[in-house]
Amino acid sequence: PNGEFIRFVEDVGPHPIGPYTIARADGSGIVEGVWISARVSDDWSPDGKQIVTSDDDFAALQGSKLYIADADGFNKRILYGSEGFSADDPKWSPDGTQIAFKKRNDNPTAANRISLWVINLESNAARELPVSSNVWGVETWSPDGKQILITAEGGVFQVVSLDGQPP
């Protein structure tokens, strides 16, 4: 977001899997082979100093975690993970204090398998937000950080309030 770094994944087949290459926007400071994520499912922090990403393995369906790393790809740490579930599609709140993500129950027979969650970065507490159907995508936060736009099952956009009340 601040224009200091760019990152990309080399296309190594039908899915964008592989290490990121990170460089300064002017082309200097190239860091090749930084393994942040197995998928391109990430978001920059509002100040541009960090990236949140998922290691979702869409082939294995054996769970995934959310990670935070410095913008240069180093100092990667686990932010969230839960056995039997996959976390994906993270989006940073405008004030940088929370991250919204979708959480998939890896049990294919579970009703409403994909839900919307928010994690507070100070307390590391995660909570589910009420949605009426499966969450296909976490799109963006409202500028004031009080609502999240998602794509729900069927491709329908839905606004979800952090307080659980209808928007």
mmCIF file of C-alpha atoms in Angstrom:
data_model
loop_
_atom_site.group_PDB
_atom_site.id
_atom_site.type_symbol
_atom_site.label_atom_id
_atom_site.label_comp_id
_atom_site.label_asym_id
_atom_site.label_seq_id
_atom_site.Cartn_x
_atom_site.Cartn_y
_atom_site.Cartn_z
ATOM 1 C CA PRO A 1 0.000 0.000 0.000
ATOM 2 C CA ASN A 2 2.861 2.433 0.550
ATOM 3 C CA GLY A 3 4.515 1.486 -2.762
ATOM 4 C CA GLU A 4 7.796 0.399 -1.178
ATOM 5 C CA PHE A 5 7.591 -3.336 -2.011
ATOM 6 C CA ILE A 6 6.071 -5.524 -4.698
ATOM 7 C CA ARG A 7 5.658 -9.275 -4.546
ATOM 8 C CA PHE A 8 4.733 -11.898 -7.064
ATOM 9 C CA VAL A 9 4.528 -15.647 -7.483
ATOM 10 C CA GLU A 10 5.961 -17.373 -10.493
ATOM 11 C CA ASP A 11 3.408 -19.314 -12.518
ATOM 12 C CA VAL A 12 4.542 -22.907 -12.103
ATOM 13 C CA GLY A 13 1.514 -24.684 -13.535
ATOM 14 C CA PRO A 14 -2.256 -24.556 -13.335
ATOM 15 C CA HIS A 15 -2.213 -23.058 -9.817
ATOM 16 C CA PRO A 16 -0.084 -20.211 -8.428
ATOM 17 C CA ILE A 17 2.013 -22.312 -6.074
ATOM 18 C CA GLY A 18 5.539 -21.476 -5.198
ATOM 19 C CA PRO A 19 7.739 -19.077 -3.362
ATOM 20 C CA TYR A 20 7.227 -15.347 -3.624
ATOM 21 C CA THR A 21 9.776 -13.015 -5.073
ATOM 22 C CA ILE A 22 9.782 -9.729 -3.183
ATOM 23 C CA ALA A 23 11.549 -6.577 -4.309
ATOM 24 C CA ARG A 24 11.530 -2.874 -3.696
ATOM 25 C CA ALA A 25 9.334 -1.025 -6.185
ATOM 26 C CA ASP A 26 12.452 0.371 -7.912
ATOM 27 C CA GLY A 27 13.675 -3.199 -8.588
ATOM 28 C CA SER A 28 16.402 -3.218 -5.957
ATOM 29 C CA GLY A 29 16.581 -5.451 -2.904
ATOM 30 C CA ILE A 30 15.285 -8.554 -4.664
ATOM 31 C CA VAL A 31 14.612 -11.437 -2.295
ATOM 32 C CA GLU A 32 13.873 -14.612 -4.244
ATOM 33 C CA GLY A 33 12.416 -17.809 -2.898
ATOM 34 C CA VAL A 34 10.661 -16.427 0.176
ATOM 35 C CA TRP A 35 8.025 -18.984 1.026
ATOM 36 C CA ILE A 36 5.149 -17.054 2.537
ATOM 37 C CA SER A 37 2.192 -18.979 1.199
ATOM 38 C CA ALA A 38 1.191 -21.853 -1.016
ATOM 39 C CA ARG A 39 -1.534 -19.690 -2.541
ATOM 40 C CA VAL A 40 -2.067 -16.130 -3.513
ATOM 41 C CA SER A 41 -4.428 -15.399 -0.638
ATOM 42 C CA ASP A 42 -2.970 -12.487 1.247
ATOM 43 C CA ASP A 43 -3.281 -8.839 2.159
ATOM 44 C CA TRP A 44 -0.887 -6.029 3.020
ATOM 45 C CA SER A 45 -1.203 -4.274 6.382
ATOM 46 C CA PRO A 46 -2.504 -0.699 6.075
ATOM 47 C CA ASP A 47 0.966 0.679 6.890
ATOM 48 C CA GLY A 48 2.608 -1.633 4.322
ATOM 49 C CA LYS A 49 4.987 -3.188 6.851
ATOM 50 C CA GLN A 50 3.470 -6.692 6.986
ATOM 51 C CA ILE A 51 1.593 -9.279 4.935
ATOM 52 C CA VAL A 52 -1.071 -11.665 6.225
ATOM 53 C CA THR A 53 -1.389 -14.866 4.239
ATOM 54 C CA SER A 54 -2.790 -18.375 4.267
ATOM 55 C CA ASP A 55 -0.966 -21.621 3.598
ATOM 56 C CA ASP A 56 -4.189 -23.186 2.321
ATOM 57 C CA ASP A 57 -3.490 -26.415 0.448
ATOM 58 C CA PHE A 58 -6.554 -26.681 -1.767
ATOM 59 C CA ALA A 59 -5.634 -30.208 -2.870
ATOM 60 C CA ALA A 60 -5.128 -31.779 0.547
ATOM 61 C CA LEU A 61 -8.059 -30.218 2.431
ATOM 62 C CA GLN A 62 -6.191 -30.931 5.653
ATOM 63 C CA GLY A 63 -6.431 -27.540 7.268
ATOM 64 C CA SER A 64 -4.478 -24.371 6.903
ATOM 65 C CA LYS A 65 -3.208 -21.532 9.027
ATOM 66 C CA LEU A 66 -2.958 -17.774 8.760
ATOM 67 C CA TYR A 67 0.507 -16.257 8.956
ATOM 68 C CA ILE A 68 1.886 -12.756 9.341
ATOM 69 C CA ALA A 69 5.268 -11.876 7.855
ATOM 70 C CA ASP A 70 7.250 -8.687 7.426
ATOM 71 C CA ALA A 71 6.798 -7.017 4.042
ATOM 72 C CA ASP A 72 10.145 -8.423 2.935
ATOM 73 C CA GLY A 73 8.853 -11.965 3.574
ATOM 74 C CA PHE A 74 10.866 -12.640 6.693
ATOM 75 C CA ASN A 75 9.847 -13.081 10.356
ATOM 76 C CA LYS A 76 6.877 -15.253 9.435
ATOM 77 C CA ARG A 77 4.746 -16.381 12.398
ATOM 78 C CA ILE A 78 1.499 -18.284 12.823
ATOM 79 C CA LEU A 79 -1.449 -16.018 13.504
ATOM 80 C CA TYR A 80 -4.296 -18.535 13.563
ATOM 81 C CA GLY A 81 -4.852 -22.245 13.018
ATOM 82 C CA SER A 82 -7.404 -24.814 14.114
ATOM 83 C CA GLU A 83 -7.271 -28.562 13.466
ATOM 84 C CA GLY A 84 -9.983 -29.744 11.088
ATOM 85 C CA PHE A 85 -10.493 -26.252 9.698
ATOM 86 C CA SER A 86 -8.862 -24.118 7.017
ATOM 87 C CA ALA A 87 -8.377 -20.359 7.242
ATOM 88 C CA ASP A 88 -8.203 -18.412 3.998
ATOM 89 C CA ASP A 89 -8.865 -15.087 2.261
ATOM 90 C CA PRO A 90 -7.529 -12.770 5.010
ATOM 91 C CA LYS A 91 -8.240 -9.038 4.863
ATOM 92 C CA TRP A 92 -6.690 -6.464 7.189
ATOM 93 C CA SER A 93 -8.974 -3.882 8.868
ATOM 94 C CA PRO A 94 -8.376 -0.245 7.895
ATOM 95 C CA ASP A 95 -6.915 0.581 11.335
ATOM 96 C CA GLY A 96 -4.647 -2.483 11.303
ATOM 97 C CA THR A 97 -6.011 -3.976 14.548
ATOM 98 C CA GLN A 98 -8.056 -6.881 13.129
ATOM 99 C CA ILE A 99 -8.045 -9.390 10.295
ATOM 100 C CA ALA A 100 -11.184 -10.884 8.756
ATOM 101 C CA PHE A 101 -10.986 -14.325 7.133
ATOM 102 C CA LYS A 102 -13.115 -17.218 6.047
ATOM 103 C CA LYS A 103 -12.902 -20.440 8.003
ATOM 104 C CA ARG A 104 -13.766 -23.695 6.272
ATOM 105 C CA ASN A 105 -14.834 -26.821 8.120
ATOM 106 C CA ASP A 106 -12.862 -29.536 6.333
ATOM 107 C CA ASN A 107 -15.638 -32.052 7.021
ATOM 108 C CA PRO A 108 -17.463 -32.065 3.652
ATOM 109 C CA THR A 109 -20.775 -33.058 5.282
ATOM 110 C CA ALA A 110 -20.871 -30.083 7.669
ATOM 111 C CA ALA A 111 -23.712 -27.619 7.142
ATOM 112 C CA ASN A 112 -22.701 -24.012 6.472
ATOM 113 C CA ARG A 113 -19.120 -25.153 6.012
ATOM 114 C CA ILE A 114 -17.496 -21.778 5.327
ATOM 115 C CA SER A 115 -17.947 -19.040 7.927
ATOM 116 C CA LEU A 116 -16.684 -15.499 8.533
ATOM 117 C CA TRP A 117 -14.249 -14.849 11.397
ATOM 118 C CA VAL A 118 -12.368 -11.860 12.757
ATOM 119 C CA ILE A 119 -9.196 -12.024 14.830
ATOM 120 C CA ASN A 120 -8.067 -9.197 17.114
ATOM 121 C CA LEU A 121 -4.320 -8.755 16.665
ATOM 122 C CA GLU A 122 -3.693 -7.413 20.162
ATOM 123 C CA SER A 123 -5.460 -10.200 22.077
ATOM 124 C CA ASN A 124 -5.186 -12.894 19.366
ATOM 125 C CA ALA A 125 -8.870 -13.690 20.102
ATOM 126 C CA ALA A 126 -10.896 -14.920 17.120
ATOM 127 C CA ARG A 127 -14.671 -14.806 16.875
ATOM 128 C CA GLU A 128 -17.251 -15.868 14.325
ATOM 129 C CA LEU A 129 -19.572 -13.304 12.774
ATOM 130 C CA PRO A 130 -23.116 -14.385 11.864
ATOM 131 C CA VAL A 131 -23.787 -14.953 8.166
ATOM 132 C CA SER A 132 -26.750 -16.672 6.559
ATOM 133 C CA SER A 133 -24.886 -18.915 4.100
ATOM 134 C CA ASN A 134 -21.435 -20.122 3.091
ATOM 135 C CA VAL A 135 -18.846 -17.392 2.636
ATOM 136 C CA TRP A 136 -17.262 -17.543 -0.800
ATOM 137 C CA GLY A 137 -15.003 -14.541 -0.351
ATOM 138 C CA VAL A 138 -13.988 -11.822 2.075
ATOM 139 C CA GLU A 139 -13.944 -8.758 -0.165
ATOM 140 C CA THR A 140 -13.166 -5.625 1.866
ATOM 141 C CA TRP A 141 -13.769 -3.702 5.082
ATOM 142 C CA SER A 142 -15.808 -0.504 5.257
ATOM 143 C CA PRO A 143 -13.580 2.578 5.637
ATOM 144 C CA ASP A 144 -14.658 2.966 9.295
ATOM 145 C CA GLY A 145 -13.867 -0.721 10.051
ATOM 146 C CA LYS A 146 -17.372 -1.476 11.355
ATOM 147 C CA GLN A 147 -18.567 -3.664 8.473
ATOM 148 C CA ILE A 148 -17.175 -6.283 6.088
ATOM 149 C CA LEU A 149 -18.328 -6.935 2.548
ATOM 150 C CA ILE A 150 -18.387 -10.639 1.667
ATOM 151 C CA THR A 151 -19.448 -12.723 -1.280
ATOM 152 C CA ALA A 152 -21.926 -15.264 0.039
ATOM 153 C CA GLU A 153 -23.053 -18.521 -1.523
ATOM 154 C CA GLY A 154 -24.561 -17.945 -4.963
ATOM 155 C CA GLY A 155 -22.321 -14.957 -5.632
ATOM 156 C CA VAL A 156 -24.482 -12.572 -3.585
ATOM 157 C CA PHE A 157 -22.769 -9.644 -1.887
ATOM 158 C CA GLN A 158 -23.582 -9.298 1.799
ATOM 159 C CA VAL A 159 -22.587 -6.627 4.316
ATOM 160 C CA VAL A 160 -21.781 -8.011 7.768
ATOM 161 C CA SER A 161 -21.550 -5.767 10.838
ATOM 162 C CA LEU A 162 -18.919 -6.461 13.486
ATOM 163 C CA ASP A 163 -21.520 -5.910 16.206
ATOM 164 C CA GLY A 164 -23.699 -8.719 14.767
ATOM 165 C CA GLN A 165 -26.585 -6.365 14.050
ATOM 166 C CA PRO A 166 -28.106 -5.950 10.572
ATOM 167 C CA PRO A 167 -26.383 -3.140 8.649
#
